[in-house]
Amino acid sequence: MKKKIYFAGGCFWGTQAYFSLLRGVVNTQCGYSNGTAKNPTYEDVCRGNTGHAETVMIEYDDSMIKLDKLLTEFFKTINPTTKNRQGNDIGSQYRSGIYYVDDADINTIQEFIENKQREYSRPIVTEVLPLLCYYPAEEYHQNYLDKNPGGYCHVDLNLIQKDDKIRN
């Protein structure tokens, strides 16, 4: 069964590139979520007054990869104890977040975070909220690192285990 989850992990270029490599992920898309502006542009979001986070929609085949595994991979790519910052990117649009569309996922997410908190001395500040709104980002942001292999990325794409990759 195909399912969706939305991850905000700083700059969406690296998050999209990372999850597009995972076996069982069937589609990814960069966008803006959980803000107040309708149909924001990248420039709108960068001004910091829309409330949107740079977010990646992840569509996955639940028979091939489970939400727990996606969460494990997501936490490899973020610092969940920093607010409004990932890597060199600073601002509320770069906050970390998990935005769900299936209410059945909330228990898995909360349990995962409770267990993960044991690994950190500082509190996890990653948002966990229902997806309130989502707008696809402009085309030039989609699969940006495939189009621009030398582009900036705070995510280490080599963290994916070889067996989990769809391409090496």
mmCIF file of C-alpha atoms in Angstrom:
data_model
loop_
_atom_site.group_PDB
_atom_site.id
_atom_site.type_symbol
_atom_site.label_atom_id
_atom_site.label_comp_id
_atom_site.label_asym_id
_atom_site.label_seq_id
_atom_site.Cartn_x
_atom_site.Cartn_y
_atom_site.Cartn_z
ATOM 1 C CA MET A 1 0.000 0.000 0.000
ATOM 2 C CA LYS A 2 1.289 3.475 -0.875
ATOM 3 C CA LYS A 3 1.503 5.956 1.982
ATOM 4 C CA LYS A 4 2.819 9.489 2.465
ATOM 5 C CA ILE A 5 4.808 11.277 5.128
ATOM 6 C CA TYR A 6 6.319 14.768 5.000
ATOM 7 C CA PHE A 7 9.762 15.559 6.439
ATOM 8 C CA ALA A 8 11.242 19.007 6.999
ATOM 9 C CA GLY A 9 14.979 18.634 7.474
ATOM 10 C CA GLY A 10 16.557 21.953 6.597
ATOM 11 C CA CYS A 11 17.278 22.624 2.943
ATOM 12 C CA PHE A 12 14.953 20.336 1.020
ATOM 13 C CA TRP A 13 17.483 19.561 -1.727
ATOM 14 C CA GLY A 14 19.471 17.120 0.409
ATOM 15 C CA THR A 15 16.441 15.588 2.077
ATOM 16 C CA GLN A 16 14.861 14.883 -1.294
ATOM 17 C CA ALA A 17 18.082 13.451 -2.728
ATOM 18 C CA TYR A 18 18.553 11.196 0.305
ATOM 19 C CA PHE A 19 15.060 9.732 0.377
ATOM 20 C CA SER A 20 14.896 9.299 -3.395
ATOM 21 C CA LEU A 21 17.723 6.760 -2.996
ATOM 22 C CA LEU A 22 15.864 4.535 -0.543
ATOM 23 C CA ARG A 23 14.391 1.241 -1.684
ATOM 24 C CA GLY A 24 10.625 1.421 -1.178
ATOM 25 C CA VAL A 25 10.337 5.180 -1.687
ATOM 26 C CA VAL A 26 8.350 5.607 -4.886
ATOM 27 C CA ASN A 27 8.174 9.402 -5.169
ATOM 28 C CA THR A 28 9.570 12.529 -3.541
ATOM 29 C CA GLN A 29 8.758 16.198 -4.025
ATOM 30 C CA CYS A 30 10.116 19.420 -2.548
ATOM 31 C CA GLY A 31 7.592 21.880 -1.186
ATOM 32 C CA TYR A 32 6.503 24.240 1.537
ATOM 33 C CA SER A 33 4.302 23.164 4.422
ATOM 34 C CA ASN A 34 2.408 24.201 7.512
ATOM 35 C CA GLY A 35 2.538 27.949 6.986
ATOM 36 C CA THR A 36 -0.066 30.649 6.518
ATOM 37 C CA ALA A 37 0.566 31.931 2.986
ATOM 38 C CA LYS A 38 -1.274 30.363 0.059
ATOM 39 C CA ASN A 39 0.913 29.209 -2.849
ATOM 40 C CA PRO A 40 4.145 30.717 -1.486
ATOM 41 C CA THR A 41 7.232 31.131 -3.627
ATOM 42 C CA TYR A 42 10.754 30.333 -2.491
ATOM 43 C CA GLU A 43 11.369 34.058 -2.090
ATOM 44 C CA ASP A 44 8.242 34.387 0.088
ATOM 45 C CA VAL A 45 9.373 31.528 2.334
ATOM 46 C CA CYS A 46 12.933 32.896 2.605
ATOM 47 C CA ARG A 47 11.581 36.218 3.923
ATOM 48 C CA GLY A 48 10.605 34.240 7.014
ATOM 49 C CA ASN A 49 7.090 35.598 7.403
ATOM 50 C CA THR A 50 5.013 32.787 5.872
ATOM 51 C CA GLY A 51 5.516 30.204 8.607
ATOM 52 C CA HIS A 52 6.263 27.516 5.998
ATOM 53 C CA ALA A 53 9.005 24.917 6.362
ATOM 54 C CA GLU A 54 10.996 23.551 3.435
ATOM 55 C CA THR A 55 9.525 20.061 3.315
ATOM 56 C CA VAL A 56 9.824 16.885 1.277
ATOM 57 C CA MET A 57 6.769 14.791 0.489
ATOM 58 C CA ILE A 58 7.752 11.135 0.621
ATOM 59 C CA GLU A 59 5.474 8.588 -0.982
ATOM 60 C CA TYR A 60 6.452 5.057 -0.078
ATOM 61 C CA ASP A 61 5.362 1.462 -0.507
ATOM 62 C CA ASP A 62 4.488 0.280 2.987
ATOM 63 C CA SER A 63 5.091 -3.349 1.958
ATOM 64 C CA MET A 64 8.744 -2.509 1.141
ATOM 65 C CA ILE A 65 9.687 0.087 3.763
ATOM 66 C CA LYS A 66 8.047 0.904 7.068
ATOM 67 C CA LEU A 67 7.577 4.272 8.739
ATOM 68 C CA ASP A 68 10.042 3.271 11.496
ATOM 69 C CA LYS A 69 12.756 2.839 8.873
ATOM 70 C CA LEU A 70 11.939 6.191 7.261
ATOM 71 C CA LEU A 71 12.143 7.870 10.672
ATOM 72 C CA THR A 72 15.487 6.171 11.372
ATOM 73 C CA GLU A 73 16.838 7.455 8.068
ATOM 74 C CA PHE A 74 15.412 10.938 8.669
ATOM 75 C CA PHE A 75 17.148 11.216 12.031
ATOM 76 C CA LYS A 76 20.460 10.340 10.348
ATOM 77 C CA THR A 77 20.090 13.529 8.279
ATOM 78 C CA ILE A 78 19.090 16.090 10.930
ATOM 79 C CA ASN A 79 20.144 17.461 14.267
ATOM 80 C CA PRO A 80 16.812 17.148 16.085
ATOM 81 C CA THR A 81 17.990 19.315 19.000
ATOM 82 C CA THR A 82 18.489 22.530 17.021
ATOM 83 C CA LYS A 83 15.574 24.864 16.459
ATOM 84 C CA ASN A 84 15.243 26.637 13.105
ATOM 85 C CA ARG A 85 18.606 25.411 11.858
ATOM 86 C CA GLN A 86 20.072 22.477 9.950
ATOM 87 C CA GLY A 87 23.653 22.598 8.679
ATOM 88 C CA ASN A 88 24.505 26.103 7.515
ATOM 89 C CA ASP A 89 20.845 26.968 6.945
ATOM 90 C CA ILE A 90 19.277 29.206 9.592
ATOM 91 C CA GLY A 91 15.670 30.399 9.793
ATOM 92 C CA SER A 92 12.241 29.049 10.667
ATOM 93 C CA GLN A 93 11.875 27.630 7.141
ATOM 94 C CA TYR A 94 14.776 25.263 7.997
ATOM 95 C CA ARG A 95 13.213 23.810 11.143
ATOM 96 C CA SER A 96 12.948 20.052 11.415
ATOM 97 C CA GLY A 97 9.500 18.536 11.325
ATOM 98 C CA ILE A 98 7.523 15.389 10.764
ATOM 99 C CA TYR A 99 4.125 16.109 9.238
ATOM 100 C CA TYR A 100 1.745 13.184 8.963
ATOM 101 C CA VAL A 101 -1.411 12.695 6.903
ATOM 102 C CA ASP A 102 -2.495 9.382 8.417
ATOM 103 C CA ASP A 103 -3.588 9.674 12.066
ATOM 104 C CA ALA A 104 -2.607 6.020 12.502
ATOM 105 C CA ASP A 105 1.056 7.115 12.148
ATOM 106 C CA ILE A 106 1.129 9.350 15.229
ATOM 107 C CA ASN A 107 1.752 6.515 17.714
ATOM 108 C CA THR A 108 4.687 5.197 15.692
ATOM 109 C CA ILE A 109 6.168 8.691 15.411
ATOM 110 C CA GLN A 110 5.727 9.525 19.111
ATOM 111 C CA GLU A 111 7.165 6.191 20.245
ATOM 112 C CA PHE A 112 10.116 6.603 17.902
ATOM 113 C CA ILE A 113 10.895 10.083 19.259
ATOM 114 C CA GLU A 114 10.507 8.972 22.893
ATOM 115 C CA ASN A 115 13.040 6.183 22.280
ATOM 116 C CA LYS A 116 15.352 8.456 20.280
ATOM 117 C CA GLN A 117 15.379 11.089 23.035
ATOM 118 C CA ARG A 118 17.486 8.700 25.150
ATOM 119 C CA GLU A 119 20.365 9.285 22.709
ATOM 120 C CA TYR A 120 20.440 13.056 23.299
ATOM 121 C CA SER A 121 21.262 15.180 26.333
ATOM 122 C CA ARG A 122 19.247 18.106 24.928
ATOM 123 C CA PRO A 123 15.529 17.879 24.119
ATOM 124 C CA ILE A 124 14.392 16.905 20.646
ATOM 125 C CA VAL A 125 12.682 19.971 19.141
ATOM 126 C CA THR A 126 11.593 18.397 15.847
ATOM 127 C CA GLU A 127 7.952 19.322 15.242
ATOM 128 C CA VAL A 128 5.438 16.514 15.035
ATOM 129 C CA LEU A 129 2.187 17.802 13.592
ATOM 130 C CA PRO A 130 -0.514 16.844 11.156
ATOM 131 C CA LEU A 131 0.097 18.232 7.682
ATOM 132 C CA LEU A 132 -2.015 21.387 7.560
ATOM 133 C CA CYS A 133 -1.053 22.487 4.053
ATOM 134 C CA TYR A 134 1.552 21.691 1.420
ATOM 135 C CA TYR A 135 2.516 23.525 -1.754
ATOM 136 C CA PRO A 136 4.962 22.062 -4.276
ATOM 137 C CA ALA A 137 8.138 24.097 -4.704
ATOM 138 C CA GLU A 138 9.147 25.561 -8.034
ATOM 139 C CA GLU A 139 10.366 23.132 -10.706
ATOM 140 C CA TYR A 140 14.005 24.206 -10.407
ATOM 141 C CA HIS A 141 14.026 22.911 -6.807
ATOM 142 C CA GLN A 142 12.779 19.444 -7.786
ATOM 143 C CA ASN A 143 15.611 16.876 -7.871
ATOM 144 C CA TYR A 144 18.018 19.814 -7.610
ATOM 145 C CA LEU A 145 21.073 17.734 -6.691
ATOM 146 C CA ASP A 146 20.508 15.396 -9.647
ATOM 147 C CA LYS A 147 20.528 18.448 -11.922
ATOM 148 C CA ASN A 148 23.387 20.134 -10.009
ATOM 149 C CA PRO A 149 25.625 17.361 -8.613
ATOM 150 C CA GLY A 150 28.009 19.851 -6.998
ATOM 151 C CA GLY A 151 25.215 21.826 -5.351
ATOM 152 C CA TYR A 152 25.150 22.625 -1.638
ATOM 153 C CA CYS A 153 23.906 19.831 0.576
ATOM 154 C CA HIS A 154 24.173 19.470 4.346
ATOM 155 C CA VAL A 155 22.983 15.848 4.119
ATOM 156 C CA ASP A 156 25.580 13.083 3.771
ATOM 157 C CA LEU A 157 24.103 10.883 1.038
ATOM 158 C CA ASN A 158 26.593 8.145 1.958
ATOM 159 C CA LEU A 159 24.776 7.418 5.231
ATOM 160 C CA ILE A 160 22.343 5.092 3.447
ATOM 161 C CA GLN A 161 23.351 1.462 3.820
ATOM 162 C CA LYS A 162 24.137 -0.224 0.502
ATOM 163 C CA ASP A 163 21.295 -2.754 0.923
ATOM 164 C CA ASP A 164 18.778 0.064 1.395
ATOM 165 C CA LYS A 165 19.706 1.924 -1.804
ATOM 166 C CA ILE A 166 17.860 1.564 -5.077
ATOM 167 C CA ARG A 167 20.954 2.733 -6.945
ATOM 168 C CA ASN A 168 24.596 2.799 -5.897
#
